[in-house]
Amino acid sequence: MSTSAPPPIAEPVESGPPTGRRSPTALLRRVWRDPGGRIGIVLMVLMILLALLGVSGLLPHGPIDQAPQDRLQGPSGRYWFGTDQFGRDIAARTFAGIFTSLRVSVVSVLAAAVIGTFLGVLAGFLGGWVDQVIGRLIDILFAFPAILLALALVSALGSGWVNTAIAITVVYAPIFARVARGPTLSVAGSEYIRAGRVLGIPTSRLLLRHVLPNVAAPIVVQVTLALSWAILTESALSFLGLGTQAPDASLGLMVSDARNLVSTAWWTLVFPAAAIVLLVIGLNLLGDGLRSALDPRQTSGTRPRRQRLTGTRGRTS
Amino acid sequence: MIGLRWAAVRFGGALLTLFGVAVVVFLVLRVIPGDAITASMGIESGTLTEVQRASLEHYYGLDKPLVVQFFSWLGQVLTGNLGVSLISGQSAASLIGAALPITVELAVLAAVIGTAAGVLLGMFAASAPGRWRDGTAQTVALLGLAVPEFVLGAVVVAALASYFGYFPDTGTFVPLTSSVTGNLSQMIYPALVLAVGFAANVMRTTRSAAVEVADADFVRTARGKGVPAGRIRSRHILRNASVPIVTITGIQFGYLLGGTVIIEQIFALPGLGRLLFTSIENRDYPLVQSSVLVVAVGFVVVNLLVDLLYRVIDPRTRAA
């Protein structure tokens, strides 16, 4: 519970959720106690294992191996999820596709989280013209519907997974900046930060040790939700032919290929589509679980009151 | 009732944002490898001599400083000249003018269906938080969020083809102006597909807002006075939960303007999304630039309208 404790003076009494004092394992345990969060953890562990299996080379068929004599076979012991129009193993391609999706999403969301949090904390802490400029930049990037901005960037940069990741990073960094700015603003005005400034503690240390732990909670929640959006964006771009390029396995590309086959070979669509859906559900449940685990209201006195009121309503209606 | 000062600040901010949007769109086009010359001439541009290239650059204005180029482009855009498509030679403004109504119609249909379904489902879930119908409604919403629209669209198109023998095609598209029923019978499927995700988001927002409002003292007072449950739900809870609902609806409507790319592609609707996608595929950059600009402007305007709207529906926000 207290392995990663910041110095005791970082007690945000009046503002900011007191979340920096929980270790990651304690946090995971709290998520595990929530039924939705538990499903989320199980799903994501399963997906990561399948992704690793997909690129391990341990599967009987490779994701791009073609077996023309076995075209469009249904699921069987030999081909677990069946084969596509080139006789490629759908199982191997789905697992490898999960890896592709996770790789793009994790890389882009982490980059966006680092850049966005940096900008947001800077804006919130320094205020003044820095805040104005960063705020205006965020507003401008927010003026584009997310998928449109990603599309425009990928069309400018060219397709491929790195460019897809760059596009998602650009789309998501401003969101992280906005999420980080709010709590930073409230922490920056608090007494212990002013006291720290008077004591001559360097700004960098104030930011790292006292501000960052307070913005960590919303950022962590945002990361999981951003990941689910990134999975959808990557597969949508690949579906349109602008993301991962053939013959590499990608869930969006597989769904696109399956469009004309689905009435005769349902398995070509069902397995990659299910993989996308399970990834998104897993990340959303994990995000919701993290949110309630990190919500300070869940641990303080407001909860019993809410429950009591819920009970009252249950009786009257 | 709306406050002139507030309106001036908000409109000024929107104008500033739009200017920034123009800068971003202009710069993204400049990032693209190759310039207007390579874009319009293809590989032949490699055979140009120094002098030919210089004269072409002068013709396109590429030899001027970037700032001058930007303002001359902006001046053209403001006077309604969005450039000319490199592929068809038609003016971008006329191509966009023909495509935009289809996208707007699709977005409006999806938003109406999605909001109605989402609010109903959300109020249904919020009427008994934590009970089985809440759980069921939330699970349905999570599924609605998790199934990507291109998967749902692909399934719907496949089903339409095998059960109704209907194959979406741009050639057989019926505009709203020529036949309302013919048009709606084509637009309803993509609109329903888009409405699923829309409804899921509206449902989640409605539910959490309604659950919160239902805890408020004035709701307990109303209940204590013996106001019927249905009236409490519609007059007290829904009315007070409407600000977040309007917000999420507005935000999503803006996103729909850009998010129709995939659906228009799958259902072969000649809307703005499809125009944008084809122009990306054809490397028709003037058309990409102007379609992105039009969508972004629409998005900013919709957000502005949403802001105005909740000052109208909720007097409390006017003080802020």
GROMACS .gro file of N, CA, C and O in nm, chain B residues 63-137:
model
  300
  380ASP      N    1   0.712   3.006  -5.527
  380ASP     CA    2   0.840   3.074  -5.501
  380ASP      C    3   0.824   3.186  -5.398
  380ASP      O    4   0.920   3.243  -5.353
  381LYS      N    5   0.696   3.213  -5.362
  381LYS     CA    6   0.674   3.320  -5.263
  381LYS      C    7   0.696   3.264  -5.122
  381LYS      O    8   0.690   3.143  -5.101
  382PRO      N    9   0.717   3.353  -5.024
  382PRO     CA   10   0.733   3.305  -4.885
  382PRO      C   11   0.605   3.233  -4.839
  382PRO      O   12   0.496   3.264  -4.886
  383LEU      N   13   0.625   3.139  -4.746
  383LEU     CA   14   0.515   3.054  -4.699
  383LEU      C   15   0.398   3.138  -4.646
  383LEU      O   16   0.282   3.106  -4.671
  384VAL      N   17   0.431   3.246  -4.575
  384VAL     CA   18   0.326   3.329  -4.516
  384VAL      C   19   0.239   3.392  -4.626
  384VAL      O   20   0.117   3.395  -4.617
  385VAL      N   21   0.306   3.439  -4.732
  385VAL     CA   22   0.233   3.500  -4.843
  385VAL      C   23   0.144   3.394  -4.909
  385VAL      O   24   0.026   3.418  -4.938
  386GLN      N   25   0.202   3.275  -4.929
  386GLN     CA   26   0.123   3.165  -4.987
  386GLN      C   27   0.000   3.137  -4.902
  386GLN      O   28  -0.110   3.118  -4.954
  387PHE      N   29   0.019   3.134  -4.769
  387PHE     CA   30  -0.092   3.103  -4.680
  387PHE      C   31  -0.203   3.206  -4.694
  387PHE      O   32  -0.319   3.171  -4.712
  388PHE      N   33  -0.166   3.335  -4.692
  388PHE     CA   34  -0.271   3.436  -4.694
  388PHE      C   35  -0.338   3.446  -4.830
  388PHE      O   36  -0.457   3.475  -4.837
  389SER      N   37  -0.264   3.418  -4.937
  389SER     CA   38  -0.332   3.422  -5.067
  389SER      C   39  -0.430   3.303  -5.077
  389SER      O   40  -0.540   3.317  -5.128
  390TRP      N   41  -0.390   3.188  -5.020
  390TRP     CA   42  -0.481   3.074  -5.017
  390TRP      C   43  -0.604   3.104  -4.932
  390TRP      O   44  -0.718   3.080  -4.973
  391LEU      N   45  -0.579   3.163  -4.814
  391LEU     CA   46  -0.689   3.194  -4.723
  391LEU      C   47  -0.785   3.295  -4.787
  391LEU      O   48  -0.907   3.281  -4.777
  392GLY      N   49  -0.727   3.393  -4.858
  392GLY     CA   50  -0.811   3.492  -4.926
  392GLY      C   51  -0.903   3.425  -5.028
  392GLY      O   52  -1.022   3.456  -5.037
  393GLN      N   53  -0.847   3.331  -5.101
  393GLN     CA   54  -0.927   3.257  -5.199
  393GLN      C   55  -1.038   3.178  -5.131
  393GLN      O   56  -1.153   3.178  -5.176
  394VAL      N   57  -1.002   3.109  -5.020
  394VAL     CA   58  -1.101   3.028  -4.949
  394VAL      C   59  -1.215   3.116  -4.900
  394VAL      O   60  -1.333   3.082  -4.914
  395LEU      N   61  -1.180   3.233  -4.846
  395LEU     CA   62  -1.283   3.320  -4.790
  395LEU      C   63  -1.375   3.375  -4.897
  395LEU      O   64  -1.490   3.409  -4.870
  396THR      N   65  -1.327   3.384  -5.020
  396THR     CA   66  -1.414   3.432  -5.127
  396THR      C   67  -1.484   3.315  -5.196
  396THR      O   68  -1.543   3.330  -5.302
  397GLY      N   69  -1.475   3.196  -5.136
  397GLY     CA   70  -1.551   3.082  -5.189
  397GLY      C   71  -1.477   3.000  -5.291
  397GLY      O   72  -1.531   2.904  -5.347
  398ASN      N   73  -1.352   3.035  -5.320
  398ASN     CA   74  -1.275   2.955  -5.415
  398ASN      C   75  -1.193   2.851  -5.339
  398ASN      O   76  -1.092   2.882  -5.279
  399LEU      N   77  -1.240   2.726  -5.341
  399LEU     CA   78  -1.172   2.621  -5.265
  399LEU      C   79  -1.070   2.546  -5.349
  399LEU      O   80  -1.019   2.443  -5.309
  400GLY      N   81  -1.042   2.595  -5.468
  400GLY     CA   82  -0.945   2.528  -5.553
  400GLY      C   83  -1.015   2.434  -5.651
  400GLY      O   84  -1.138   2.423  -5.653
  401VAL      N   85  -0.932   2.366  -5.729
  401VAL     CA   86  -0.985   2.281  -5.836
  401VAL      C   87  -0.933   2.140  -5.815
  401VAL      O   88  -0.817   2.120  -5.781
  402SER      N   89  -1.022   2.040  -5.831
  402SER     CA   90  -0.980   1.901  -5.819
  402SER      C   91  -0.879   1.867  -5.927
  402SER      O   92  -0.898   1.900  -6.044
  403LEU      N   93  -0.768   1.803  -5.886
  403LEU     CA   94  -0.665   1.769  -5.984
  403LEU      C   95  -0.712   1.659  -6.077
  403LEU      O   96  -0.666   1.648  -6.190
  404ILE      N   97  -0.803   1.575  -6.030
  404ILE     CA   98  -0.845   1.459  -6.110
  404ILE      C   99  -0.956   1.496  -6.208
  404ILE      O  100  -0.945   1.475  -6.328
  405SER      N  101  -1.065   1.555  -6.155
  405SER     CA  102  -1.180   1.580  -6.242
  405SER      C  103  -1.176   1.719  -6.305
  405SER      O  104  -1.248   1.745  -6.401
  406GLY      N  105  -1.095   1.809  -6.252
  406GLY     CA  106  -1.090   1.945  -6.305
  406GLY      C  107  -1.208   2.030  -6.262
  406GLY      O  108  -1.216   2.146  -6.297
  407GLN      N  109  -1.301   1.971  -6.184
  407GLN     CA  110  -1.416   2.049  -6.136
  407GLN      C  111  -1.375   2.131  -6.014
  407GLN      O  112  -1.276   2.097  -5.947
  408SER      N  113  -1.451   2.235  -5.985
  408SER     CA  114  -1.415   2.314  -5.869
  408SER      C  115  -1.448   2.236  -5.742
  408SER      O  116  -1.551   2.168  -5.735
  409ALA      N  117  -1.358   2.246  -5.645
  409ALA     CA  118  -1.377   2.172  -5.519
  409ALA      C  119  -1.507   2.216  -5.453
  409ALA      O  120  -1.579   2.134  -5.395
  410ALA      N  121  -1.538   2.347  -5.464
  410ALA     CA  122  -1.659   2.397  -5.399
  410ALA      C  123  -1.784   2.327  -5.453
  410ALA      O  124  -1.874   2.290  -5.377
  411SER      N  125  -1.791   2.303  -5.585
  411SER     CA  126  -1.912   2.240  -5.639
  411SER      C  127  -1.917   2.092  -5.600
  411SER      O  128  -2.024   2.040  -5.571
  412LEU      N  129  -1.801   2.024  -5.600
  412LEU     CA  130  -1.800   1.883  -5.560
  412LEU      C  131  -1.844   1.869  -5.415
  412LEU      O  132  -1.924   1.782  -5.380
  413ILE      N  133  -1.790   1.957  -5.329
  413ILE     CA  134  -1.826   1.951  -5.187
  413ILE      C  135  -1.971   1.990  -5.168
  413ILE      O  136  -2.044   1.928  -5.090
  414GLY      N  137  -2.016   2.090  -5.244
  414GLY     CA  138  -2.155   2.133  -5.235
  414GLY      C  139  -2.252   2.021  -5.268
  414GLY      O  140  -2.360   2.009  -5.209
  415ALA      N  141  -2.214   1.933  -5.362
  415ALA     CA  142  -2.302   1.822  -5.398
  415ALA      C  143  -2.297   1.712  -5.293
  415ALA      O  144  -2.397   1.643  -5.268
  416ALA      N  145  -2.181   1.693  -5.229
  416ALA     CA  146  -2.164   1.582  -5.136
  416ALA      C  147  -2.212   1.615  -4.995
  416ALA      O  148  -2.263   1.527  -4.924
  417LEU      N  149  -2.197   1.741  -4.954
  417LEU     CA  150  -2.225   1.778  -4.815
  417LEU      C  151  -2.367   1.747  -4.768
  417LEU      O  152  -2.385   1.692  -4.659
  418PRO      N  153  -2.471   1.778  -4.850
  418PRO     CA  154  -2.608   1.751  -4.801
  418PRO      C  155  -2.631   1.604  -4.766
  418PRO      O  156  -2.701   1.573  -4.669
  419ILE      N  157  -2.568   1.513  -4.841
  419ILE     CA  158  -2.585   1.370  -4.813
  419ILE      C  159  -2.528   1.335  -4.677
  419ILE      O  160  -2.590   1.265  -4.597
  420THR      N  161  -2.408   1.387  -4.649
  420THR     CA  162  -2.345   1.360  -4.520
  420THR      C  163  -2.425   1.422  -4.406
  420THR      O  164  -2.444   1.359  -4.302
  421VAL      N  165  -2.472   1.545  -4.426
  421VAL     CA  166  -2.550   1.611  -4.321
  421VAL      C  167  -2.678   1.532  -4.295
  421VAL      O  168  -2.716   1.508  -4.180
  422GLU      N  169  -2.744   1.488  -4.403
  422GLU     CA  170  -2.867   1.410  -4.386
  422GLU      C  171  -2.839   1.282  -4.307
  422GLU      O  172  -2.910   1.248  -4.212
  423LEU      N  173  -2.730   1.213  -4.344
  423LEU     CA  174  -2.693   1.090  -4.276
  423LEU      C  175  -2.666   1.116  -4.128
  423LEU      O  176  -2.714   1.043  -4.040
  424ALA      N  177  -2.591   1.223  -4.101
  424ALA     CA  178  -2.557   1.255  -3.963
  424ALA      C  179  -2.683   1.292  -3.883
  424ALA      O  180  -2.697   1.250  -3.768
  425VAL      N  181  -2.774   1.368  -3.945
  425VAL     CA  182  -2.896   1.407  -3.873
  425VAL      C  183  -2.981   1.284  -3.842
  425VAL      O  184  -3.027   1.266  -3.729
  426LEU      N  185  -2.998   1.197  -3.942
  426LEU     CA  186  -3.075   1.074  -3.920
  426LEU      C  187  -3.016   0.992  -3.806
  426LEU      O  188  -3.086   0.951  -3.713
  427ALA      N  189  -2.884   0.970  -3.812
  427ALA     CA  190  -2.817   0.889  -3.710
  427ALA      C  191  -2.830   0.955  -3.574
  427ALA      O  192  -2.853   0.887  -3.473
  428ALA      N  193  -2.817   1.088  -3.570
  428ALA     CA  194  -2.823   1.158  -3.442
  428ALA      C  195  -2.962   1.150  -3.382
  428ALA      O  196  -2.977   1.128  -3.261
  429VAL      N  197  -3.066   1.164  -3.466
  429VAL     CA  198  -3.204   1.158  -3.414
  429VAL      C  199  -3.232   1.019  -3.359
  429VAL      O  200  -3.279   1.003  -3.245
  430ILE      N  201  -3.201   0.916  -3.439
  430ILE     CA  202  -3.225   0.779  -3.394
  430ILE      C  203  -3.142   0.749  -3.270
  430ILE      O  204  -3.192   0.695  -3.170
  431GLY      N  205  -3.014   0.786  -3.275
  431GLY     CA  206  -2.922   0.755  -3.165
  431GLY      C  207  -2.961   0.825  -3.036
  431GLY      O  208  -2.955   0.766  -2.928
  432THR      N  209  -3.002   0.952  -3.046
  432THR     CA  210  -3.039   1.025  -2.925
  432THR      C  211  -3.166   0.966  -2.864
  432THR      O  212  -3.172   0.943  -2.743
  433ALA      N  213  -3.266   0.940  -2.950
  433ALA     CA  214  -3.392   0.885  -2.897
  433ALA      C  215  -3.366   0.751  -2.827
  433ALA      O  216  -3.406   0.731  -2.712
  434ALA      N  217  -3.295   0.662  -2.894
  434ALA     CA  218  -3.269   0.530  -2.837
  434ALA      C  219  -3.183   0.542  -2.712
  434ALA      O  220  -3.208   0.476  -2.610
  435GLY      N  221  -3.082   0.629  -2.717
  435GLY     CA  222  -2.990   0.643  -2.604
  435GLY      C  223  -3.057   0.699  -2.481
  435GLY      O  224  -3.036   0.650  -2.370
  436VAL      N  225  -3.142   0.802  -2.500
  436VAL     CA  226  -3.209   0.862  -2.385
  436VAL      C  227  -3.307   0.762  -2.323
  436VAL      O  228  -3.310   0.745  -2.200
  437LEU      N  229  -3.382   0.693  -2.408
  437LEU     CA  230  -3.477   0.594  -2.356
  437LEU      C  231  -3.405   0.486  -2.276
  437LEU      O  232  -3.442   0.454  -2.163
  438LEU      N  233  -3.299   0.432  -2.336
  438LEU     CA  234  -3.224   0.324  -2.270
  438LEU      C  235  -3.158   0.375  -2.142
  438LEU      O  236  -3.155   0.304  -2.040
  439GLY      N  237  -3.107   0.498  -2.147
  439GLY     CA  238  -3.040   0.556  -2.031
  439GLY      C  239  -3.137   0.578  -1.916
  439GLY      O  240  -3.106   0.548  -1.800
  440MET      N  241  -3.256   0.632  -1.946
  440MET     CA  242  -3.356   0.654  -1.841
  440MET      C  243  -3.404   0.519  -1.785
  440MET      O  244  -3.428   0.505  -1.666
  441PHE      N  245  -3.416   0.424  -1.873
  441PHE     CA  246  -3.456   0.289  -1.832
  441PHE      C  247  -3.354   0.232  -1.733
  441PHE      O  248  -3.391   0.180  -1.627
  442ALA      N  249  -3.225   0.246  -1.767
  442ALA     CA  250  -3.121   0.194  -1.680
  442ALA      C  251  -3.117   0.270  -1.548
  442ALA      O  252  -3.100   0.211  -1.441
  443ALA      N  253  -3.136   0.403  -1.556
  443ALA     CA  254  -3.122   0.485  -1.436
  443ALA      C  255  -3.241   0.470  -1.342
  443ALA      O  256  -3.233   0.509  -1.226
  444SER      N  257  -3.352   0.413  -1.392
  444SER     CA  258  -3.469   0.402  -1.306
  444SER      C  259  -3.447   0.300  -1.195
  444SER      O  260  -3.518   0.301  -1.096
  445ALA      N  261  -3.350   0.213  -1.211
  445ALA     CA  262  -3.320   0.116  -1.105
  445ALA      C  263  -3.170   0.088  -1.104
  445ALA      O  264  -3.127  -0.018  -1.146
  446PRO      N  265  -3.089   0.185  -1.057
  446PRO     CA  266  -2.944   0.165  -1.065
  446PRO      C  267  -2.898   0.043  -0.987
  446PRO      O  268  -2.945   0.021  -0.876
  447GLY      N  269  -2.813  -0.033  -1.048
  447GLY     CA  270  -2.759  -0.151  -0.981
  447GLY      C  271  -2.844  -0.275  -0.998
  447GLY      O  272  -2.800  -0.385  -0.967
  448ARG      N  273  -2.969  -0.258  -1.048
  448ARG     CA  274  -3.053  -0.375  -1.068
  448ARG      C  275  -3.023  -0.440  -1.202
  448ARG      O  276  -2.944  -0.389  -1.279
  449TRP      N  277  -3.099  -0.548  -1.231
  449TRP     CA  278  -3.066  -0.624  -1.351
  449TRP      C  279  -3.088  -0.545  -1.480
  449TRP      O  280  -3.014  -0.556  -1.574
  450ARG      N  281  -3.195  -0.459  -1.481
  450ARG     CA  282  -3.216  -0.388  -1.608
  450ARG      C  283  -3.108  -0.284  -1.632
  450ARG      O  284  -3.071  -0.257  -1.744
  451ASP      N  285  -3.054  -0.228  -1.523
  451ASP     CA  286  -2.941  -0.138  -1.536
  451ASP      C  287  -2.822  -0.214  -1.595
  451ASP      O  288  -2.759  -0.169  -1.690
  452GLY      N  289  -2.796  -0.332  -1.538
  452GLY     CA  290  -2.684  -0.414  -1.586
  452GLY      C  291  -2.700  -0.451  -1.732
  452GLY      O  292  -2.606  -0.440  -1.811
  453THR      N  293  -2.822  -0.494  -1.768
  453THR     CA  294  -2.847  -0.533  -1.907
  453THR      C  295  -2.826  -0.414  -2.001
  453THR      O  296  -2.757  -0.425  -2.102
  454ALA      N  297  -2.885  -0.300  -1.965
  454ALA     CA  298  -2.873  -0.183  -2.051
  454ALA      C  299  -2.728  -0.141  -2.065
  454ALA      O  300  -2.683  -0.103  -2.174
   0.00000   0.00000   0.00000
